[in-house]
Tab-separated table of N, CA and C in Angstrom:
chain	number	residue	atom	x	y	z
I	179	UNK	N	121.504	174.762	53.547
I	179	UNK	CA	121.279	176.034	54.204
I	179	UNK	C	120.069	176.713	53.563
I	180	UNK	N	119.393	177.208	54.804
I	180	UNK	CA	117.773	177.695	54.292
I	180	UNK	C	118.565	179.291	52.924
I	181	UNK	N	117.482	179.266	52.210
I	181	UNK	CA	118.135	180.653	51.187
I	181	UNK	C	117.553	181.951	51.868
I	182	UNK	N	118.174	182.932	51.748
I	182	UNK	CA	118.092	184.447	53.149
I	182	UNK	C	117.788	185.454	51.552
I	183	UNK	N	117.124	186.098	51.366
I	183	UNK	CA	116.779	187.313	50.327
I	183	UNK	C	117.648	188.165	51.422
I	184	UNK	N	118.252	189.083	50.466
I	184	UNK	CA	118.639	190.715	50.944
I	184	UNK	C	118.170	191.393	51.943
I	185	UNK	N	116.530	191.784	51.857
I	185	UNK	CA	115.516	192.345	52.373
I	185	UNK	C	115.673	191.088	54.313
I	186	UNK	N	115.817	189.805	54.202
I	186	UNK	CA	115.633	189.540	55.507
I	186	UNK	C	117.449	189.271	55.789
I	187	UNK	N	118.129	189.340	55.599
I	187	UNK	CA	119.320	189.840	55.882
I	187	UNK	C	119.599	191.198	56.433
I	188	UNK	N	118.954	191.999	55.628
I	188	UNK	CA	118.927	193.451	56.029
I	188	UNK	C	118.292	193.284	57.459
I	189	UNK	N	117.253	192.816	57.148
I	189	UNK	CA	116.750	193.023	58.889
I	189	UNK	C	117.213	192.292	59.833
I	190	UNK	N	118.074	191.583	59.805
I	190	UNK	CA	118.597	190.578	60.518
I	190	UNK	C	119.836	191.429	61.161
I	191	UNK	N	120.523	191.968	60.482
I	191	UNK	CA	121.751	192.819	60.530
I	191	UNK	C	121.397	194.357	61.510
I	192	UNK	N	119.985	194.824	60.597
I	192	UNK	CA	120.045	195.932	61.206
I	192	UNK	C	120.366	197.226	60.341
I	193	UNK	N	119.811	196.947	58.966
I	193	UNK	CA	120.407	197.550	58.119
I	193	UNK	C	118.959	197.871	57.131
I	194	UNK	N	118.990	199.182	56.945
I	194	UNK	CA	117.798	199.113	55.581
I	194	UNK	C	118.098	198.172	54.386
I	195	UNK	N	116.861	198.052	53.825
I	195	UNK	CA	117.601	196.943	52.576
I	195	UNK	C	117.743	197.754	51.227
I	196	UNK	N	118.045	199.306	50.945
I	196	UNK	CA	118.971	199.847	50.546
I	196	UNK	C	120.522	200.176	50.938
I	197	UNK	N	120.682	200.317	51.961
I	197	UNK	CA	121.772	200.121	52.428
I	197	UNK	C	122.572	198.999	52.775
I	198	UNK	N	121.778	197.730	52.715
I	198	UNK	CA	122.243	196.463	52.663
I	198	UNK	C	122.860	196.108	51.008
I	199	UNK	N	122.296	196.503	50.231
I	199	UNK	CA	122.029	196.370	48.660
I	199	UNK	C	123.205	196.753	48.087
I	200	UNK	N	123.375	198.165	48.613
I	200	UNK	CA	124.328	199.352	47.913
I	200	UNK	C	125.572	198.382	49.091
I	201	UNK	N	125.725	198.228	49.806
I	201	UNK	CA	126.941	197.545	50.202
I	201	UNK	C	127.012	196.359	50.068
I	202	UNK	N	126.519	195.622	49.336
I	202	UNK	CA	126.683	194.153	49.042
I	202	UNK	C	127.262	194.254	47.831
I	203	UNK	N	127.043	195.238	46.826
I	203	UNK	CA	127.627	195.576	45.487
I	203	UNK	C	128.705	195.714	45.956
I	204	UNK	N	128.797	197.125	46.141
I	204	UNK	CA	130.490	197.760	46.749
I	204	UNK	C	130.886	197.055	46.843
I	205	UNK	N	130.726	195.901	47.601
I	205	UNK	CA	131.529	194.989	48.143
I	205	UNK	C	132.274	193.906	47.264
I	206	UNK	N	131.558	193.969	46.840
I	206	UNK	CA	131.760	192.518	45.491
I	206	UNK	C	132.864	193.389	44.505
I	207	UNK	N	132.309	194.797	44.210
I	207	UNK	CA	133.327	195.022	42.956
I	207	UNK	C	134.692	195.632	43.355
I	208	UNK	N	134.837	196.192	44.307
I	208	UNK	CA	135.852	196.730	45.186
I	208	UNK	C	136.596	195.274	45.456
I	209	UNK	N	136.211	193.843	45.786
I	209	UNK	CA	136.895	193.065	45.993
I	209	UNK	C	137.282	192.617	44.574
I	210	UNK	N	137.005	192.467	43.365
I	210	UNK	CA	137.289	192.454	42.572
I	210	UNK	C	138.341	193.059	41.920
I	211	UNK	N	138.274	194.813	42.561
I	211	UNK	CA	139.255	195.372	41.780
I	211	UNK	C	140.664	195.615	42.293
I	212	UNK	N	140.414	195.569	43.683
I	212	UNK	CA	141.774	195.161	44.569
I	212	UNK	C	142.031	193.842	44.334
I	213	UNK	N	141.571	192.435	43.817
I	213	UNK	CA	142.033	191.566	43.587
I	213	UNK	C	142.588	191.169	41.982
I	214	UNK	N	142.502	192.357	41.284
I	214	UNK	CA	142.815	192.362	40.248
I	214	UNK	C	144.632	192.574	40.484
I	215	UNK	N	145.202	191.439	39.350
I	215	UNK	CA	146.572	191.021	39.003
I	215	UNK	C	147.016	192.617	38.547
I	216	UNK	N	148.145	193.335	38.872
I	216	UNK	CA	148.946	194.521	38.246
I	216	UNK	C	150.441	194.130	37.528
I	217	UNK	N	150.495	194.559	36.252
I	217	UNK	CA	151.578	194.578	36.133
I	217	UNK	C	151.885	196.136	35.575
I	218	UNK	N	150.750	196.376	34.477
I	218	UNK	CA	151.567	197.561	34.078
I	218	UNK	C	150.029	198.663	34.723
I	219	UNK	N	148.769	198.086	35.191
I	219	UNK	CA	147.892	198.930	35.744
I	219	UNK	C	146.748	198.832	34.950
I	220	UNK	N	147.134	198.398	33.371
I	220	UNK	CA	146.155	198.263	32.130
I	220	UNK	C	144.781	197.551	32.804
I	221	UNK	N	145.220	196.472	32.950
I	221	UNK	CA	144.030	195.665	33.847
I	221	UNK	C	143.505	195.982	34.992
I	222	UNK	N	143.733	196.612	35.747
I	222	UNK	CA	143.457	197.212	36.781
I	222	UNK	C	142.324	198.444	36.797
I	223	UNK	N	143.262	199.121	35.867
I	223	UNK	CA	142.186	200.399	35.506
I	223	UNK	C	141.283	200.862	34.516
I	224	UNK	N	140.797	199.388	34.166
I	224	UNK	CA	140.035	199.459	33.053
I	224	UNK	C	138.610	198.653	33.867
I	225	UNK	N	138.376	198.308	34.926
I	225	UNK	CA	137.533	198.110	35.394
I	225	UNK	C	136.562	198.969	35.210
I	226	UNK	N	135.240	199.371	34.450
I	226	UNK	CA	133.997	199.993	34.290
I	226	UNK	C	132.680	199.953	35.535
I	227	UNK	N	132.144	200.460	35.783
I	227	UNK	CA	130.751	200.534	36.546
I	227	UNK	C	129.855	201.615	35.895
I	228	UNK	N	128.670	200.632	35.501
I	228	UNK	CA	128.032	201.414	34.604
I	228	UNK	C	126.618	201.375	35.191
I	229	UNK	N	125.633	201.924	35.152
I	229	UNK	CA	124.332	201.383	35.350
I	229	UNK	C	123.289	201.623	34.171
I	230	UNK	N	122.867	200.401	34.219
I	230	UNK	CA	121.877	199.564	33.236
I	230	UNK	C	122.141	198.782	32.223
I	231	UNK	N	122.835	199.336	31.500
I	231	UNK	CA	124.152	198.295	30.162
I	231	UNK	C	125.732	197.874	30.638
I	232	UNK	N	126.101	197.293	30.200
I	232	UNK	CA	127.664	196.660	30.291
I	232	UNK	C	128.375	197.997	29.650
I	233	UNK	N	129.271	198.700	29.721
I	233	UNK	CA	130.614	199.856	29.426
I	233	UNK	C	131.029	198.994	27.991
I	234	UNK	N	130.981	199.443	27.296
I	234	UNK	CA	131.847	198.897	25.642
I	234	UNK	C	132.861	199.892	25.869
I	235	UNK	N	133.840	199.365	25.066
I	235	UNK	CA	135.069	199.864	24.803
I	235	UNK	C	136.164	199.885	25.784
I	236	UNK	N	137.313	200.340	25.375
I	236	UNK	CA	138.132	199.971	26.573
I	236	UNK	C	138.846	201.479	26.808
I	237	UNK	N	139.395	201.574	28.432
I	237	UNK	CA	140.080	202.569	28.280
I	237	UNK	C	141.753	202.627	28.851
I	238	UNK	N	142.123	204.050	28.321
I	238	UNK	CA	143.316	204.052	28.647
I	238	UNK	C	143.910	204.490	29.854
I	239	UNK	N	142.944	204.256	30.438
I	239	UNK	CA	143.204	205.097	32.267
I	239	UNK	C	144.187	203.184	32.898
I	240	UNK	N	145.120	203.768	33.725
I	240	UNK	CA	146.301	202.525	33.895
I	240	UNK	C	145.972	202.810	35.752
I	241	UNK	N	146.111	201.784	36.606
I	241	UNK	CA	145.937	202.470	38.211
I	241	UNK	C	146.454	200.921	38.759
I	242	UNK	N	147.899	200.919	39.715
I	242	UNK	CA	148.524	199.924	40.211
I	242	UNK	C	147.592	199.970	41.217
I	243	UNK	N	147.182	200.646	41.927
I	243	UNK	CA	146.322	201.097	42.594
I	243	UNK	C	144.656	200.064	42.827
I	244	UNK	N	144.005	200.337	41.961
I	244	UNK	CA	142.601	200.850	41.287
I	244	UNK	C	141.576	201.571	42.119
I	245	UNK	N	142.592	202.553	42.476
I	245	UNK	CA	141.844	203.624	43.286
I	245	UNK	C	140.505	204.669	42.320
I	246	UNK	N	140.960	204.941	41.174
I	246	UNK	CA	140.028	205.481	40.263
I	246	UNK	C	138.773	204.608	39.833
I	247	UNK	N	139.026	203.262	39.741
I	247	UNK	CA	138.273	202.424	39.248
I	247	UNK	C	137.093	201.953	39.928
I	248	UNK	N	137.561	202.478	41.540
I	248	UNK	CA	136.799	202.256	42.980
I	248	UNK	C	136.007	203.424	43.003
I	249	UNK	N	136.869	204.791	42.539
I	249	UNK	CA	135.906	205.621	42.739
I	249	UNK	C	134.954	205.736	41.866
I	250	UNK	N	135.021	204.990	40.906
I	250	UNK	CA	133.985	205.283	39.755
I	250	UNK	C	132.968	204.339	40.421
I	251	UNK	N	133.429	203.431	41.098
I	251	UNK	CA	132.078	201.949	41.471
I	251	UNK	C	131.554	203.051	42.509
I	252	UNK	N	132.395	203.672	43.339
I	252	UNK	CA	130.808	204.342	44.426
I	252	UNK	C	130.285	205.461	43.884
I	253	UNK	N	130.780	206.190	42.836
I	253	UNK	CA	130.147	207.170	42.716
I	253	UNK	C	128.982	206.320	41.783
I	254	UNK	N	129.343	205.527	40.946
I	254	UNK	CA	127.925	204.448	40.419
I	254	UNK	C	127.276	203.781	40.748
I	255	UNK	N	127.610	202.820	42.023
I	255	UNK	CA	127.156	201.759	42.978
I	255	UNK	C	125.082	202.629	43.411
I	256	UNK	N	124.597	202.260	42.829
I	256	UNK	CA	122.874	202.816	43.628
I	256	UNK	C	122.679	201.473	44.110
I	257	UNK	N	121.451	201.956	45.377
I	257	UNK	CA	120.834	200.468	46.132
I	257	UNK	C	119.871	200.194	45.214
I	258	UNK	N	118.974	200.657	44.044
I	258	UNK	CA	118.196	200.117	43.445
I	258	UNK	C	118.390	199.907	42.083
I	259	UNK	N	119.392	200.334	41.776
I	259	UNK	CA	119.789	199.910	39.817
I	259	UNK	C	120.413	198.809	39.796
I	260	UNK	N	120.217	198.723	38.622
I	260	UNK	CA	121.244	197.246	38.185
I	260	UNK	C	122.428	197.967	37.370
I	261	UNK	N	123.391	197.689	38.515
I	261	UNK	CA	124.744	197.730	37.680
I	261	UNK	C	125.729	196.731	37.507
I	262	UNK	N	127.081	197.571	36.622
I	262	UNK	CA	127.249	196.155	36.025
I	262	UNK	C	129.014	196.710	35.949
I	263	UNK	N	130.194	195.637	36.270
I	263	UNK	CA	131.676	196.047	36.223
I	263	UNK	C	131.940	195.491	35.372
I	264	UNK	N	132.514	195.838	34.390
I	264	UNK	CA	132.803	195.250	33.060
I	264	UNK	C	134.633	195.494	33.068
I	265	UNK	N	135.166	194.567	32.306
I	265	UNK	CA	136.681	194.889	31.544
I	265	UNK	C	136.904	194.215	30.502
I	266	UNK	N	137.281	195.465	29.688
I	266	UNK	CA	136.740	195.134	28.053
I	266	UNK	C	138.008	194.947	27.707
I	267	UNK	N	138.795	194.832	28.248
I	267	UNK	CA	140.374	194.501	27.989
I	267	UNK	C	140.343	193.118	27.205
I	268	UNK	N	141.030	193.149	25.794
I	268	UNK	CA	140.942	191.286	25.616
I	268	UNK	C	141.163	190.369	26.413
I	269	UNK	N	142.492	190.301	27.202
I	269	UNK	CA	143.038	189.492	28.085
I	269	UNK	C	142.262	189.273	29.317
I	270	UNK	N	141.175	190.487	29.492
I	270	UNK	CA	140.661	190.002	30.859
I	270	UNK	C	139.717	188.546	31.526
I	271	UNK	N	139.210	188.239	30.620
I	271	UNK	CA	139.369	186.631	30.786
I	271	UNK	C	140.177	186.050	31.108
I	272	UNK	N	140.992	185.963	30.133
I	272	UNK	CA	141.768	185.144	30.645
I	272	UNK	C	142.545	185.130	32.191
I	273	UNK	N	142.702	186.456	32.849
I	273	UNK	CA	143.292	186.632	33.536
I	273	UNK	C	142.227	185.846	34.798
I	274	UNK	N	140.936	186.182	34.418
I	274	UNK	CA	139.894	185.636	35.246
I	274	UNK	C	139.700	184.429	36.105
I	275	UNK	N	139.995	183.374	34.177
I	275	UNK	CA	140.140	182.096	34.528
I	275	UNK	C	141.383	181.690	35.227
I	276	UNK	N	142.417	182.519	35.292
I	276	UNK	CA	143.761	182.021	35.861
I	276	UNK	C	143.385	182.486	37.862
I	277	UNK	N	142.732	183.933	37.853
I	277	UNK	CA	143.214	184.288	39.354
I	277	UNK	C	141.476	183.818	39.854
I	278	UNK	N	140.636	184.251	39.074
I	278	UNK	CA	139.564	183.579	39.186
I	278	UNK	C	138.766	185.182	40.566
I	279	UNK	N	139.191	186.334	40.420
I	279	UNK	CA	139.001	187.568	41.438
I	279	UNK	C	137.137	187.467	40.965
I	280	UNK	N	136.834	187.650	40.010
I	280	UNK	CA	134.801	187.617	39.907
I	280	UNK	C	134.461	186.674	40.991
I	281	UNK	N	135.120	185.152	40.717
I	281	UNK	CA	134.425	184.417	41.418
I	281	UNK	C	134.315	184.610	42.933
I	282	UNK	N	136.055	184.970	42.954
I	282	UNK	CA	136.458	184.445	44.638
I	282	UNK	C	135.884	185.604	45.197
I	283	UNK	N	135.528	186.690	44.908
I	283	UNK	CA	134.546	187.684	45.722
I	283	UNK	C	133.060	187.525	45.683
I	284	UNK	N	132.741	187.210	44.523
I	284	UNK	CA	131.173	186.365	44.727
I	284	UNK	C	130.903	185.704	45.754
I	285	UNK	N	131.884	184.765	45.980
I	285	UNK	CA	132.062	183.467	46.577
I	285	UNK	C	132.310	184.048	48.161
I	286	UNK	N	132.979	184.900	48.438
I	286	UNK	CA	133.677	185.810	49.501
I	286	UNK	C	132.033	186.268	50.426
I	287	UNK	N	131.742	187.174	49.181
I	287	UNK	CA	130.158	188.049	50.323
I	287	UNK	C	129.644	187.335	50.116
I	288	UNK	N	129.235	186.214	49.625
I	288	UNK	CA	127.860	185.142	49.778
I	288	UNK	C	128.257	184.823	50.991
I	289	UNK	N	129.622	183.991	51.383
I	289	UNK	CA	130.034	183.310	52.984
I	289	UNK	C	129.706	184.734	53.911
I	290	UNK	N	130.115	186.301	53.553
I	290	UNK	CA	129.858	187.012	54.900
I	290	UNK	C	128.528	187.103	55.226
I	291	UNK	N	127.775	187.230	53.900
I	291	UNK	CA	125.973	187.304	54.298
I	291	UNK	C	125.945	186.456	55.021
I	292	UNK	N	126.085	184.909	54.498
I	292	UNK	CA	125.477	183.460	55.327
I	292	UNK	C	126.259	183.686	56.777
I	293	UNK	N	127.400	184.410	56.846
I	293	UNK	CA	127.904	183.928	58.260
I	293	UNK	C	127.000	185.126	59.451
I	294	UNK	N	126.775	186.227	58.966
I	294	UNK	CA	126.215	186.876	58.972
I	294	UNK	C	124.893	186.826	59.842
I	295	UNK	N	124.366	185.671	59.163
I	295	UNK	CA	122.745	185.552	59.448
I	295	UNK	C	122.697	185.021	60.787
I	296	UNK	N	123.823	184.174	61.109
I	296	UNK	CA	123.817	183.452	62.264
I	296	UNK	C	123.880	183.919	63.751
């Protein structure tokens, strides 16, 4: 499959390629954080969105939810920064490698762009 940049996706769609940008993020970390495993919320609501560095430290905000964790990604989500969702939780690896939520939403909006284009 030919490779599509953002910018001719955007135009393909119909979409500025800030507004293509800023919802291709959203998209990815919001699927991430609804696909995040709950038991007691710890993992859930420790999801970070930061822009320019990775979030150190961890916090004590808990969300079965991760309704807070969402609102922090749009109120951070810009179409031109580099941001970044971090969980500084020890276990969150591991939980990674078991449900594998980074990948399978990576993996998720890459297929809607490509299906997208067609």
């Amino acid at each position: 499959m030919a490779n599509l940049s953002i910018e001719q996706w955007a135009s393909e769609v119909g979409a500025s390629l800030a507004d293509a940008a800023k919802a291709i993020k959203l998209e990815v970390f919001t699927g991430v954080i609804d696909d995040t495993r709950v038991d007691t919320g710890r993992l859930k609501g420790n999801w970070q969105t930061t822009q320019g560095q990775k979030a150190d430290g961890v916090l004590e905000r808990t969300s079965q939810s991760g309704s807070e964790s969402i609102k922090e990604a749009e109120a951070n989500v810009t179409s031109d920064g580099v941001e970044y969702l971090t969980n500084n939780l020890e276990y969150a690896p591991l939980w990674e490698e078991k449900d594998g939520m980074i990948a399978r939403n990576l993996a998720r909006v890459e297929t809607i762009v490509r299906k997208t284009k067609k």
